[in-house]
Structure formats: structure tokens, C-alpha cells
Short mmCIF file of C-alpha atoms and ligand atoms in Angstrom, two decimals:
data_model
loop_
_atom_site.label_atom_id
_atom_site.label_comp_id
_atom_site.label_asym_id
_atom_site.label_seq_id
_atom_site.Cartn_x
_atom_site.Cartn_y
_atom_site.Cartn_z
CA UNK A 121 6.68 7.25 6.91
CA UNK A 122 7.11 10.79 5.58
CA UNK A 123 4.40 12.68 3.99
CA UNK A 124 5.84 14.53 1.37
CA UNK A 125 5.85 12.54 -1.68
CA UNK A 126 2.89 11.44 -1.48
CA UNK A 127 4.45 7.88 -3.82
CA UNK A 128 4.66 4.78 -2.59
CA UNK A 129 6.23 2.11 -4.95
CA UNK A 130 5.10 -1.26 -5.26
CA UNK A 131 7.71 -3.07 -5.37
CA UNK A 132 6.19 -6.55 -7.27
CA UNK A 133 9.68 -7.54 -9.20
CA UNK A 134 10.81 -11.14 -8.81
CA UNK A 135 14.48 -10.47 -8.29
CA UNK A 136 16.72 -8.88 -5.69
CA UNK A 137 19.01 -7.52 -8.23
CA UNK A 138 16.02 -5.60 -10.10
CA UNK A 139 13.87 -4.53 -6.96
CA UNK A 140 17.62 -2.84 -6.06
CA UNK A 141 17.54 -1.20 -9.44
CA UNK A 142 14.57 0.41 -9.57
CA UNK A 143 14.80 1.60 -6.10
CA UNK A 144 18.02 3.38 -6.87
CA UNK A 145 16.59 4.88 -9.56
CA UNK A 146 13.38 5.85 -8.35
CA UNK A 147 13.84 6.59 -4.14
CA UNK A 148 14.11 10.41 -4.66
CA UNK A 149 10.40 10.10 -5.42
CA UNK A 150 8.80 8.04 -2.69
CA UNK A 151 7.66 8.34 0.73
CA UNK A 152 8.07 4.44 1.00
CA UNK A 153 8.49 0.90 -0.80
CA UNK A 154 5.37 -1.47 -0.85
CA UNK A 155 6.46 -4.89 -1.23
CA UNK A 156 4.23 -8.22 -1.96
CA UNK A 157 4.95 -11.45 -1.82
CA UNK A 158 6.58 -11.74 -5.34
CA UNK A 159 9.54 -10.17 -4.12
CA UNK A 160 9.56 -11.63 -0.85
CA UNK A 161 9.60 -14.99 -2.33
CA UNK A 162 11.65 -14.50 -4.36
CA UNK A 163 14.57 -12.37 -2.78
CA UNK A 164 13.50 -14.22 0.53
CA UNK A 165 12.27 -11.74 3.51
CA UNK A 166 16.04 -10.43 4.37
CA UNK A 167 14.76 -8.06 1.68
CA UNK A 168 12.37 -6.56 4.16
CA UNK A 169 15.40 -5.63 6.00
CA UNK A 170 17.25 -4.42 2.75
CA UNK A 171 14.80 -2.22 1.98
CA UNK A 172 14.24 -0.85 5.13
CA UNK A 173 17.77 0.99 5.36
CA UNK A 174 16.81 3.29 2.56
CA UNK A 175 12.92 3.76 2.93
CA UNK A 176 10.11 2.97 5.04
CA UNK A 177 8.43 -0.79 4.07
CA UNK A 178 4.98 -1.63 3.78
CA UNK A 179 4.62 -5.21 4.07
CA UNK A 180 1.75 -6.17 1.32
CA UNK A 181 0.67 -9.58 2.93
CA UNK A 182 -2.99 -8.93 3.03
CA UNK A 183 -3.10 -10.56 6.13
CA UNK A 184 -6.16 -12.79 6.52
CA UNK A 185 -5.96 -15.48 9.02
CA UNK A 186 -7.14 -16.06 12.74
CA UNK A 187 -5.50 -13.46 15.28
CA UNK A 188 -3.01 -15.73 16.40
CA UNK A 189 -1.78 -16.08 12.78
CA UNK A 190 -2.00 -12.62 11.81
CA UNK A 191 0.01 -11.33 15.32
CA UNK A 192 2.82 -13.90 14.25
CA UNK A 193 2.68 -12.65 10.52
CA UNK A 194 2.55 -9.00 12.09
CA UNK A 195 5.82 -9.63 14.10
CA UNK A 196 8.12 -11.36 11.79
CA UNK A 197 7.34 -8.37 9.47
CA UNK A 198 8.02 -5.83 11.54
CA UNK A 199 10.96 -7.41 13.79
CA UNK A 200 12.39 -7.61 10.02
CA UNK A 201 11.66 -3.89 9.95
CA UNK A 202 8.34 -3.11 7.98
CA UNK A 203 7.39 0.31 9.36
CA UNK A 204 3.74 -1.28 8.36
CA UNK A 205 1.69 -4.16 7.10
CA UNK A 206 -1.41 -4.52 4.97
CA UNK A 207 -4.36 -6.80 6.03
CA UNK A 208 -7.69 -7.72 5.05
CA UNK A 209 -10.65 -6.53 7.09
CA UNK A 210 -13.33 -9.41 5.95
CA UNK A 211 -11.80 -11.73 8.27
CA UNK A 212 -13.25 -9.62 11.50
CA UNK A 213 -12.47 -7.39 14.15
CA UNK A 214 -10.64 -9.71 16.63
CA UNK A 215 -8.03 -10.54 13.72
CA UNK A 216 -7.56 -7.36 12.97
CA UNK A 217 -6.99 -6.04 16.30
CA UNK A 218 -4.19 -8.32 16.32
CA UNK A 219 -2.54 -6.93 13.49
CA UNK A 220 -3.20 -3.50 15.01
CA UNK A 221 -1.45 -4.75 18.19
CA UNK A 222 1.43 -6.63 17.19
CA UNK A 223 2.19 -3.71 15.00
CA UNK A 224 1.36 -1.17 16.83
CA UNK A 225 -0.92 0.59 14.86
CA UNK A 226 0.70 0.72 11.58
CA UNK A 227 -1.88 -1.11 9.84
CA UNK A 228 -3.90 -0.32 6.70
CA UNK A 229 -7.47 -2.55 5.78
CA UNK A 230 -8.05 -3.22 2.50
CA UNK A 231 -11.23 -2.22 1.65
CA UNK A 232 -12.99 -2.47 -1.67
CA UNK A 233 -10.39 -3.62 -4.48
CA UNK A 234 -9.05 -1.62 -7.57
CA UNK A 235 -9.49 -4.81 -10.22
CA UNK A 236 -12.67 -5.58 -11.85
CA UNK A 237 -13.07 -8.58 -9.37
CA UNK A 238 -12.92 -5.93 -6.68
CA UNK A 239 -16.48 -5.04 -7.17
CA UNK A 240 -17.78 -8.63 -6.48
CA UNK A 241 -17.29 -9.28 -2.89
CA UNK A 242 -15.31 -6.23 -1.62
CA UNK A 243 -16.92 -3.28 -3.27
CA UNK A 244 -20.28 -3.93 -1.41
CA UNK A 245 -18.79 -4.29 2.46
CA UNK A 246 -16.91 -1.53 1.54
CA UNK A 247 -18.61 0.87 3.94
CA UNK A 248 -18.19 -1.61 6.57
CA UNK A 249 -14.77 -2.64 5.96
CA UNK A 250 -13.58 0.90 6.36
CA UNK A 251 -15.76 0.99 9.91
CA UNK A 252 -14.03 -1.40 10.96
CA UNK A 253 -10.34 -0.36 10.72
CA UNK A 254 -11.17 2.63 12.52
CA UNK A 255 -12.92 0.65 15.28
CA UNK A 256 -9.86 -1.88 15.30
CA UNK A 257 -7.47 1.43 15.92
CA UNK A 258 -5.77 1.00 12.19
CA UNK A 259 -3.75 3.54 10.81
CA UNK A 260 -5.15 3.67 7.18
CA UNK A 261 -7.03 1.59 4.54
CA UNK A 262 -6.64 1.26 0.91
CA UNK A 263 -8.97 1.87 -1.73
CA UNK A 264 -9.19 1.92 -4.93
CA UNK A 265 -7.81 4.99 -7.51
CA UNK A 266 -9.47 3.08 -9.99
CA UNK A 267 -13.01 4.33 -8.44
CA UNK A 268 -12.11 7.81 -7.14
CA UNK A 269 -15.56 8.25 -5.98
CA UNK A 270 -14.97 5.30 -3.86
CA UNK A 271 -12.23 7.24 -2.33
CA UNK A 272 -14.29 10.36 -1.35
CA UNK A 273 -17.20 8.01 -0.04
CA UNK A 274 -14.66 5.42 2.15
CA UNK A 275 -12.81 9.48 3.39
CA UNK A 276 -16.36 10.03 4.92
CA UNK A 277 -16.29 6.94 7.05
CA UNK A 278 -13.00 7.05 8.74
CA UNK A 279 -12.33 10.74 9.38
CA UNK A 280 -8.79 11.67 9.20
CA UNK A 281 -7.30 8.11 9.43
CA UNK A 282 -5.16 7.54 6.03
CA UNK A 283 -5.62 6.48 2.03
CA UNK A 284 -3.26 4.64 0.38
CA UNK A 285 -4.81 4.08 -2.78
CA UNK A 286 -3.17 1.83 -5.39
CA UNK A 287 -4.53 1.47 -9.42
CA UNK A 288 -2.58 4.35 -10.45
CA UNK A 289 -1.29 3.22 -14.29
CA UNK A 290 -1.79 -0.10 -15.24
CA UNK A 291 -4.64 -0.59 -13.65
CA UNK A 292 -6.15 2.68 -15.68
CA UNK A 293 -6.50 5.02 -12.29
CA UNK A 294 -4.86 8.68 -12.44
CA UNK A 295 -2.74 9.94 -9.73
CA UNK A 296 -4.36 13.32 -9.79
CA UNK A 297 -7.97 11.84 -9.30
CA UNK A 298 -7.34 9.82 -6.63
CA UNK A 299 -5.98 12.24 -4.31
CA UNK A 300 -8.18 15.04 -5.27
CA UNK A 301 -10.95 12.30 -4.17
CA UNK A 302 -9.06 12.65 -0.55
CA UNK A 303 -5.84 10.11 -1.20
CA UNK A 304 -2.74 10.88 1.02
CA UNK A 305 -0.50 8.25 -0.66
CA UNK A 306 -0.70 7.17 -4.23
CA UNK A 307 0.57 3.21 -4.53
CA UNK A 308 2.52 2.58 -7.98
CA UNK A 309 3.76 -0.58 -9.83
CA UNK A 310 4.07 -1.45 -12.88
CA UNK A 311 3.74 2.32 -13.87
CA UNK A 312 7.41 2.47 -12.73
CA UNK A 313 9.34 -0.38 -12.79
CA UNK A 314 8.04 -1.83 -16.24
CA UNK A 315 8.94 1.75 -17.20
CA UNK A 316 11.94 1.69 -19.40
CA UNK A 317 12.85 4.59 -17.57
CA UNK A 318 11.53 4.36 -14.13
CA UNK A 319 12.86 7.28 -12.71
CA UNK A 320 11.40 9.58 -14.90
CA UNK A 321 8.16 7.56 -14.71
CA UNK A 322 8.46 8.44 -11.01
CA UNK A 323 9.30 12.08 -11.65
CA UNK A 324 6.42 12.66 -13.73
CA UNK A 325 3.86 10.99 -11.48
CA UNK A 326 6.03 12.97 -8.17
CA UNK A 327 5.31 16.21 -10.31
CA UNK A 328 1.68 15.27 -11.16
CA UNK A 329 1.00 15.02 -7.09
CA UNK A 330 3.07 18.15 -6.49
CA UNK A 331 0.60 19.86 -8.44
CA UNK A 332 -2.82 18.59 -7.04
CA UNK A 333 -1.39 19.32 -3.11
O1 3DU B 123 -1.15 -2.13 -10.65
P1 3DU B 123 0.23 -1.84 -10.14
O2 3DU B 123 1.32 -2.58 -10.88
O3 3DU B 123 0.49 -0.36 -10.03
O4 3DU B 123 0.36 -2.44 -8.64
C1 3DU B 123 -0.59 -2.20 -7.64
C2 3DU B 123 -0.15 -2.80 -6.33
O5 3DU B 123 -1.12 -2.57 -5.33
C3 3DU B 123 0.08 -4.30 -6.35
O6 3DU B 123 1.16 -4.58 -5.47
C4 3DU B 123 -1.20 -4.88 -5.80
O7 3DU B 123 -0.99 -6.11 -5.15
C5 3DU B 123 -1.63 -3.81 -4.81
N1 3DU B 123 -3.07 -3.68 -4.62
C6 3DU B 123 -3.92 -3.44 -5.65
O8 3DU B 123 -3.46 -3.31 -6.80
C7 3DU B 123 -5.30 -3.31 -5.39
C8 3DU B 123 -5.79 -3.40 -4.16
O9 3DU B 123 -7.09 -3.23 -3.96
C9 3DU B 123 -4.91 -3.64 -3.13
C10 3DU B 123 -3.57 -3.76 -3.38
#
């Protein structure tokens, strides 16, 4: 995945048609595509594929099963060609070495959510959530842009491993907050493709990070 953007898009449209769409009109932007299981249902998971052969994929499945589970999840996203997966952390170590394993590295933990609900049951394991990816030999986490000080805490646990921090927009986060908090990737949805203009949604929030970096 380039670093130069700094945008990731999430991709959470229920069509193939429209997930085509805004990609065409927004790829000049973004580093990489983020896609959920709304659009895999929908479009079916040939759209991991798809999307691959114009950006990198980040496979959204918040993986949270047993390590067998999760290393068969891992490789029918990747042998579809996800450059990465996302996957919870509260299910343990093992599980999540298997992720790390089956695809090869390019794993992010969730850690503490962006939504409201996020401070319930995530927000205080947190700490150990992010301790745990980097013990499990994961690329990244996310965390939240919604609590930028949540960012800058979570930075001091896992070194230089990477952010990808989504609750940029809708959710009420700003772009500019989360990475000055110590962000490398901003995650977007609705912010862009509920825009009736998505790419200059995409513009603005590519010029926003240009100016923070
Ligand atoms: O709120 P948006 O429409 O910009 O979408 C945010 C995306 O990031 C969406 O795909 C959601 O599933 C994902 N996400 C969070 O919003 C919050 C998290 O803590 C983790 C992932």
C-alpha cells in the first residue's frame, strides 16, 4: 500500500455498479479501498478481485473467530487479492497470530471503536488490545479519529507499527486531528460516497492531509 495519500476509502455501498462509480471518481485520492461486508455481500467477493486491479484492498471482516477460522477467512481474502485484512484483537493472541500468518503480516487490530458503543467494551482494553497486535507481529491497528487523544495514547504503545484511523465525517472526527494525533492513514465513508460529488469530497479531505504532513 502506498503512503502518499494518506486516504483510504471505505467502500460500504451495496452495489457493484456504485462501489465502481465512486472509485472512478475518487482513486486519484487514495492510497487504498477498504471494503466491508456490505459490498462483499452484495457484489459477492469477485469484487475483492475487482478492486484489487486498480488499488490496494483492505478486507474489513473484523475477523473474530478461533485461529483455524480466522487463517481460512485470512486466505480466501487474500488468495482473492486483499493486500490486507482487519481483525479483532479481543478474541486473543493465538487467533490473531493466525491472521498475522496466513496473511503474512498485513494485519491491522481493531482497538478501541470510533461509535459511542466503542467506549463500552473496547475503549477500556484499549491499551491492551494495541499490546497485543504488536506482540502478534501485526502490521497496524485502528483507532478511533473520533477520540484523537486516543490516537496519541494507542501511538505510545506500539512504536512505529501503523494507524489507520476511521470516524473521519460522519462519524464527527476531522482528518487533520487525527493524524496530527500520530494517524498514517485516514479511513473515509460516507464522507465520500454519500457525497453528491465524491471526488471533490475526496479532493478536499486529500488537500486537508496534504497540509497537516
Ligand atoms: O463512518 P464512515 O462512513 O466514514 O465509515 C467508517 C468505516 O470504518 C466503516 O466501514 C466502518 O465499518 C469502519 N470502522 C469504523 O467506523 C470504526 C471502527 O472502530 C472500525 C471500523
Amino acid at each position: 500500500m502506498e503512503k502518499r495519500r494518506r486516504l483510504i476509502l471505505a467502500l460500504d455501498v451495496t452495489s457493484r455498479a456504485e462501489a465502481k462509480r465512486v472509485v472512478d471518481l475518487s482513486k486519484d485520492y487514495l492510497d487504498a479501498i477498504k471494503i466491508n461486508w456490505p459490498l462483499i455481500l452484495a457484489a459477492g467477493p469477485d469484487i475483492i478481485t475487482e478492486l484489487a486491479e486498480v488499488k490496494d484492498v483492505i478486507c474489513d471482516l473484523k475477523i473474530a473467530d478461533i485461529p483455524n477460522t480466522n487463517r481460512l477467512i485470512c486466505e480466501q481474502a487474500v488468495g482473492r487479492g486483499a493486500s490486507a485484512v482487519i481483525c479483532h484483537g479481543f478474541v486473543g493472541e493465538d487467533s490473531v497470530k493466525a491472521c498475522v500468518e496466513a496473511a503474512k503480516g498485513q494485519v491491522f487490530v481493531v482497538t478501541e471503536m470510533s461509535h459511542p458503543g466503542g467506549k463500552q467494551f473496547t475503549a477500556p482494553v484499549a491499551d491492551r488490545l494495541a499490546a497485543l497486535a504488536k506482540a502478534a507481529g501485526a502490521r497496524g491497528i485502528v483507532a478511533p479519529a473520533t477520540r484523537p487523544e486516543r490516537i496519541a495514547d494507542l501511538r505510545k504503545i506500539i512504536g512505529s507499527m501503523e494507524i489507520i484511523s476511521p470516524g473521519v465525517g460522519a462519524q464527527g472526527g476531522k482528518a487533520s486531528d487525527a493524524l496530527r494525533a500520530g494517524a498514517d492513514y485516514i479511513i473515509v465513508g460516507r464522507g465520500i460516497y454519500e457525497s453528491p460529488d465524491p471526488a471533490k469530497a475526496a479532493r478536499g479531505l486529500a488537500e486537508e492531509i496534504e497540509e497537516v504532513l
